[in-house]
C-alpha positions as YAML, in Angstrom:
chain: A
units: angstrom
residues:
- id: 1
  name: MET
  ca: [0.02, -0.11, 0.01]
- id: 2
  name: ILE
  ca: [1.20, 3.52, -0.88]
- id: 3
  name: VAL
  ca: [0.93, 6.24, 1.71]
- id: 4
  name: LEU
  ca: [0.42, 9.34, -0.44]
- id: 5
  name: PRO
  ca: [2.93, 12.22, 0.28]
- id: 6
  name: ARG
  ca: [1.83, 15.75, 0.97]
- id: 7
  name: GLY
  ca: [1.54, 17.56, -2.32]
- id: 8
  name: ILE
  ca: [0.68, 14.57, -4.50]
- id: 9
  name: THR
  ca: [-2.47, 16.27, -5.70]
- id: 10
  name: GLY
  ca: [-0.75, 19.51, -6.55]
- id: 11
  name: PHE
  ca: [-2.83, 21.58, -4.12]
- id: 12
  name: THR
  ca: [-1.48, 23.64, -1.16]
- id: 13
  name: ASN
  ca: [-2.45, 26.41, 1.19]
- id: 14
  name: ARG
  ca: [-0.62, 29.73, 0.78]
- id: 15
  name: LYS
  ca: [1.46, 29.08, 3.89]
- id: 16
  name: ASP
  ca: [2.53, 25.58, 2.94]
- id: 17
  name: PRO
  ca: [6.11, 25.09, 1.70]
- id: 18
  name: PRO
  ca: [6.53, 24.80, -2.01]
- id: 19
  name: LEU
  ca: [5.97, 21.45, -3.61]
- id: 20
  name: PRO
  ca: [8.93, 19.55, -5.16]
- id: 21
  name: VAL
  ca: [9.25, 18.84, -8.81]
- id: 22
  name: SER
  ca: [9.54, 15.23, -9.48]
- id: 23
  name: ILE
  ca: [11.48, 14.99, -12.71]
- id: 24
  name: GLU
  ca: [12.48, 18.05, -14.78]
- id: 25
  name: LYS
  ca: [10.56, 18.08, -18.10]
- id: 26
  name: ARG
  ca: [13.83, 17.92, -20.14]
- id: 27
  name: GLN
  ca: [14.94, 14.78, -18.27]
- id: 28
  name: PHE
  ca: [11.55, 13.13, -18.70]
- id: 29
  name: ARG
  ca: [11.60, 13.88, -22.50]
- id: 30
  name: THR
  ca: [15.08, 12.33, -22.66]
- id: 31
  name: ASP
  ca: [13.88, 9.29, -20.67]
- id: 32
  name: CYS
  ca: [10.83, 8.84, -22.86]
- id: 33
  name: TYR
  ca: [12.82, 8.78, -26.12]
- id: 34
  name: GLN
  ca: [15.43, 6.32, -24.51]
- id: 35
  name: VAL
  ca: [12.55, 3.97, -23.42]
- id: 36
  name: ALA
  ca: [10.94, 4.23, -26.78]
- id: 37
  name: ARG
  ca: [14.27, 3.27, -28.47]
- id: 38
  name: GLN
  ca: [14.69, 0.36, -26.13]
- id: 39
  name: CYS
  ca: [11.13, -0.94, -26.76]
- id: 40
  name: ASN
  ca: [11.11, -0.43, -30.46]
- id: 41
  name: ALA
  ca: [8.43, 2.31, -30.04]
- id: 42
  name: ALA
  ca: [7.93, 5.77, -31.21]
- id: 43
  name: VAL
  ca: [7.25, 8.95, -29.20]
- id: 44
  name: ARG
  ca: [4.16, 10.56, -30.70]
- id: 45
  name: SER
  ca: [3.86, 13.61, -28.32]
- id: 46
  name: ILE
  ca: [5.07, 14.96, -24.98]
- id: 47
  name: ASP
  ca: [2.66, 17.34, -23.26]
- id: 48
  name: GLU
  ca: [3.03, 19.49, -20.21]
- id: 49
  name: PRO
  ca: [0.09, 20.01, -17.77]
- id: 50
  name: SER
  ca: [-2.38, 22.60, -19.20]
- id: 51
  name: GLY
  ca: [-3.03, 24.01, -15.70]
- id: 52
  name: VAL
  ca: [-5.80, 21.62, -14.74]
- id: 53
  name: GLU
  ca: [-4.01, 18.20, -14.52]
- id: 54
  name: ASN
  ca: [-1.18, 17.45, -12.16]
- id: 55
  name: PHE
  ca: [0.73, 15.19, -14.54]
- id: 56
  name: ARG
  ca: [2.91, 15.16, -17.73]
- id: 57
  name: THR
  ca: [1.75, 13.04, -20.60]
- id: 58
  name: THR
  ca: [3.73, 11.25, -23.25]
- id: 59
  name: GLU
  ca: [2.03, 9.31, -25.96]
- id: 60
  name: ILE
  ca: [4.10, 6.31, -27.36]
- id: 61
  name: ALA
  ca: [3.25, 4.06, -30.16]
- id: 62
  name: ILE
  ca: [4.36, 0.50, -29.59]
- id: 63
  name: GLY
  ca: [3.42, -2.00, -32.22]
- id: 64
  name: ASP
  ca: [-0.07, -1.04, -33.30]
- id: 65
  name: GLU
  ca: [-1.05, 0.40, -29.94]
- id: 66
  name: ASN
  ca: [-0.79, 3.96, -28.72]
- id: 67
  name: ILE
  ca: [-0.24, 4.25, -24.97]
- id: 68
  name: LEU
  ca: [-0.05, 7.26, -22.57]
- id: 69
  name: ILE
  ca: [2.79, 7.46, -20.14]
- id: 70
  name: LEU
  ca: [1.79, 9.67, -17.15]
- id: 71
  name: LEU
  ca: [4.17, 11.27, -14.70]
- id: 72
  name: ASN
  ca: [3.01, 13.13, -11.67]
- id: 73
  name: VAL
  ca: [4.47, 16.58, -11.64]
- id: 74
  name: HIS
  ca: [5.51, 16.61, -8.06]
- id: 75
  name: PHE
  ca: [6.52, 12.88, -7.32]
- id: 76
  name: PRO
  ca: [8.25, 10.46, -9.58]
- id: 77
  name: TYR
  ca: [5.11, 8.31, -9.89]
- id: 78
  name: LEU
  ca: [4.71, 6.97, -13.37]
- id: 79
  name: ALA
  ca: [1.85, 4.98, -14.95]
- id: 80
  name: MET
  ca: [0.52, 3.80, -18.27]
- id: 81
  name: ALA
  ca: [-3.00, 4.34, -19.61]
- id: 82
  name: GLN
  ca: [-5.08, 3.96, -22.72]
- id: 83
  name: VAL
  ca: [-5.18, 6.97, -25.02]
- id: 84
  name: ARG
  ca: [-8.13, 9.19, -24.30]
- id: 85
  name: HIS
  ca: [-10.56, 10.71, -26.67]
- id: 86
  name: VAL
  ca: [-10.65, 14.50, -26.83]
- id: 87
  name: GLY
  ca: [-12.51, 15.93, -23.77]
- id: 88
  name: ASP
  ca: [-12.44, 12.56, -22.07]
- id: 89
  name: LEU
  ca: [-11.14, 12.95, -18.42]
- id: 90
  name: THR
  ca: [-11.26, 9.30, -17.53]
- id: 91
  name: LEU
  ca: [-7.83, 7.41, -17.27]
- id: 92
  name: ASN
  ca: [-7.96, 3.81, -17.94]
- id: 93
  name: PHE
  ca: [-4.79, 2.51, -16.40]
- id: 94
  name: ILE
  ca: [-3.08, -0.46, -18.05]
- id: 95
  name: ASP
  ca: [0.09, -2.43, -17.55]
- id: 96
  name: VAL
  ca: [2.69, -2.57, -20.39]
- id: 97
  name: PRO
  ca: [5.49, -4.77, -18.90]
- id: 98
  name: ALA
  ca: [8.14, -3.73, -21.46]
- id: 99
  name: LEU
  ca: [7.70, -0.03, -20.84]
- id: 100
  name: ALA
  ca: [7.39, -0.52, -17.07]
- id: 101
  name: SER
  ca: [10.62, -2.47, -17.08]
- id: 102
  name: ALA
  ca: [12.49, 0.05, -19.17]
- id: 103
  name: PHE
  ca: [11.33, 2.95, -16.93]
- id: 104
  name: SER
  ca: [12.01, 1.06, -13.78]
- id: 105
  name: ALA
  ca: [15.57, 0.33, -15.06]
- id: 106
  name: ILE
  ca: [16.26, 4.12, -15.33]
- id: 107
  name: ASP
  ca: [15.87, 4.17, -11.49]
- id: 108
  name: ARG
  ca: [14.26, 7.62, -11.35]
- id: 109
  name: TYR
  ca: [10.61, 6.44, -11.39]
- id: 110
  name: GLN
  ca: [8.20, 4.45, -9.24]
- id: 111
  name: VAL
  ca: [6.15, 2.70, -11.86]
- id: 112
  name: LEU
  ca: [2.70, 2.04, -10.68]
- id: 113
  name: THR
  ca: [0.55, -0.87, -11.89]
- id: 114
  name: ALA
  ca: [-3.03, -0.81, -12.83]
- id: 115
  name: ASP
  ca: [-3.85, -2.67, -9.65]
- id: 116
  name: ASP
  ca: [-1.95, -0.18, -7.55]
- id: 117
  name: LEU
  ca: [-3.92, 2.66, -9.17]
- id: 118
  name: ALA
  ca: [-7.33, 0.81, -8.83]
- id: 119
  name: HIS
  ca: [-6.74, 0.47, -5.09]
- id: 120
  name: PRO
  ca: [-9.63, 2.11, -3.13]
- id: 121
  name: ILE
  ca: [-8.69, 5.18, -1.05]
- id: 122
  name: ASN
  ca: [-8.56, 4.61, 2.73]
- id: 123
  name: GLU
  ca: [-7.71, 7.01, 5.56]
- id: 124
  name: SER
  ca: [-4.29, 5.47, 6.20]
- id: 125
  name: MET
  ca: [-3.23, 6.45, 2.63]
- id: 126
  name: VAL
  ca: [-4.14, 10.20, 2.97]
- id: 127
  name: GLY
  ca: [-2.88, 10.90, 6.44]
- id: 128
  name: ASN
  ca: [0.11, 12.97, 5.10]
- id: 129
  name: LEU
  ca: [-1.96, 15.17, 2.83]
- id: 130
  name: SER
  ca: [-2.48, 18.90, 3.54]
- id: 131
  name: LYS
  ca: [-5.86, 20.42, 4.48]
- id: 132
  name: ALA
  ca: [-6.01, 21.95, 0.96]
- id: 133
  name: GLU
  ca: [-5.68, 18.50, -0.47]
- id: 134
  name: LEU
  ca: [-8.16, 16.86, 1.80]
- id: 135
  name: HIS
  ca: [-10.55, 19.74, 0.94]
- id: 136
  name: GLN
  ca: [-10.17, 19.00, -2.72]
- id: 137
  name: MET
  ca: [-10.64, 15.31, -2.20]
- id: 138
  name: ASN
  ca: [-13.80, 16.04, -0.34]
- id: 139
  name: TYR
  ca: [-14.94, 18.12, -3.27]
- id: 140
  name: TRP
  ca: [-13.94, 15.84, -6.14]
- id: 141
  name: LYS
  ca: [-14.63, 12.52, -4.30]
- id: 142
  name: PRO
  ca: [-11.89, 10.36, -5.89]
- id: 143
  name: GLN
  ca: [-12.48, 6.58, -5.44]
- id: 144
  name: THR
  ca: [-9.02, 5.16, -6.34]
- id: 145
  name: MET
  ca: [-5.35, 6.03, -5.85]
- id: 146
  name: GLY
  ca: [-5.14, 6.65, -9.58]
- id: 147
  name: GLU
  ca: [-7.70, 9.48, -9.35]
- id: 148
  name: VAL
  ca: [-5.64, 11.19, -6.59]
- id: 149
  name: ILE
  ca: [-2.17, 10.70, -8.17]
- id: 150
  name: PHE
  ca: [-3.23, 11.73, -11.61]
- id: 151
  name: ASN
  ca: [-5.98, 14.21, -11.42]
- id: 152
  name: TYR
  ca: [-7.72, 16.98, -13.39]
- id: 153
  name: TRP
  ca: [-8.89, 19.04, -10.40]
- id: 154
  name: ASP
  ca: [-8.87, 22.81, -10.86]
...
């Protein structure tokens, strides 16, 4: 079980200390291209958060499948999901063992599985979160770890 660190949602109060940056965008970009080469895949796009989501997104084509690589902006939690349709805010997390293995080997990322992300939220997981984060959770009512770690809350 993962105990979520303070700041995982991207929300803080004014008086809270600044949040960390998990992996600089340039490093993440380099790592995505390295993993794509190792897995005979192609990087389709790399996107920074637009201001609503708390994660970076890279789309990779591996074989005949397009896959999203998600990286939380504040902590090195990485996951894979199916490509979304425009306007779809639902993330369908999947496991892609070749990509997970390649990112794990870099030793900068904590690669989360679809099972990790589907785990229901319980109080012991959120004990480190700030009041601002708990307030947002109360408003948005996430049901799973994935909905907290990779969110579109504004």
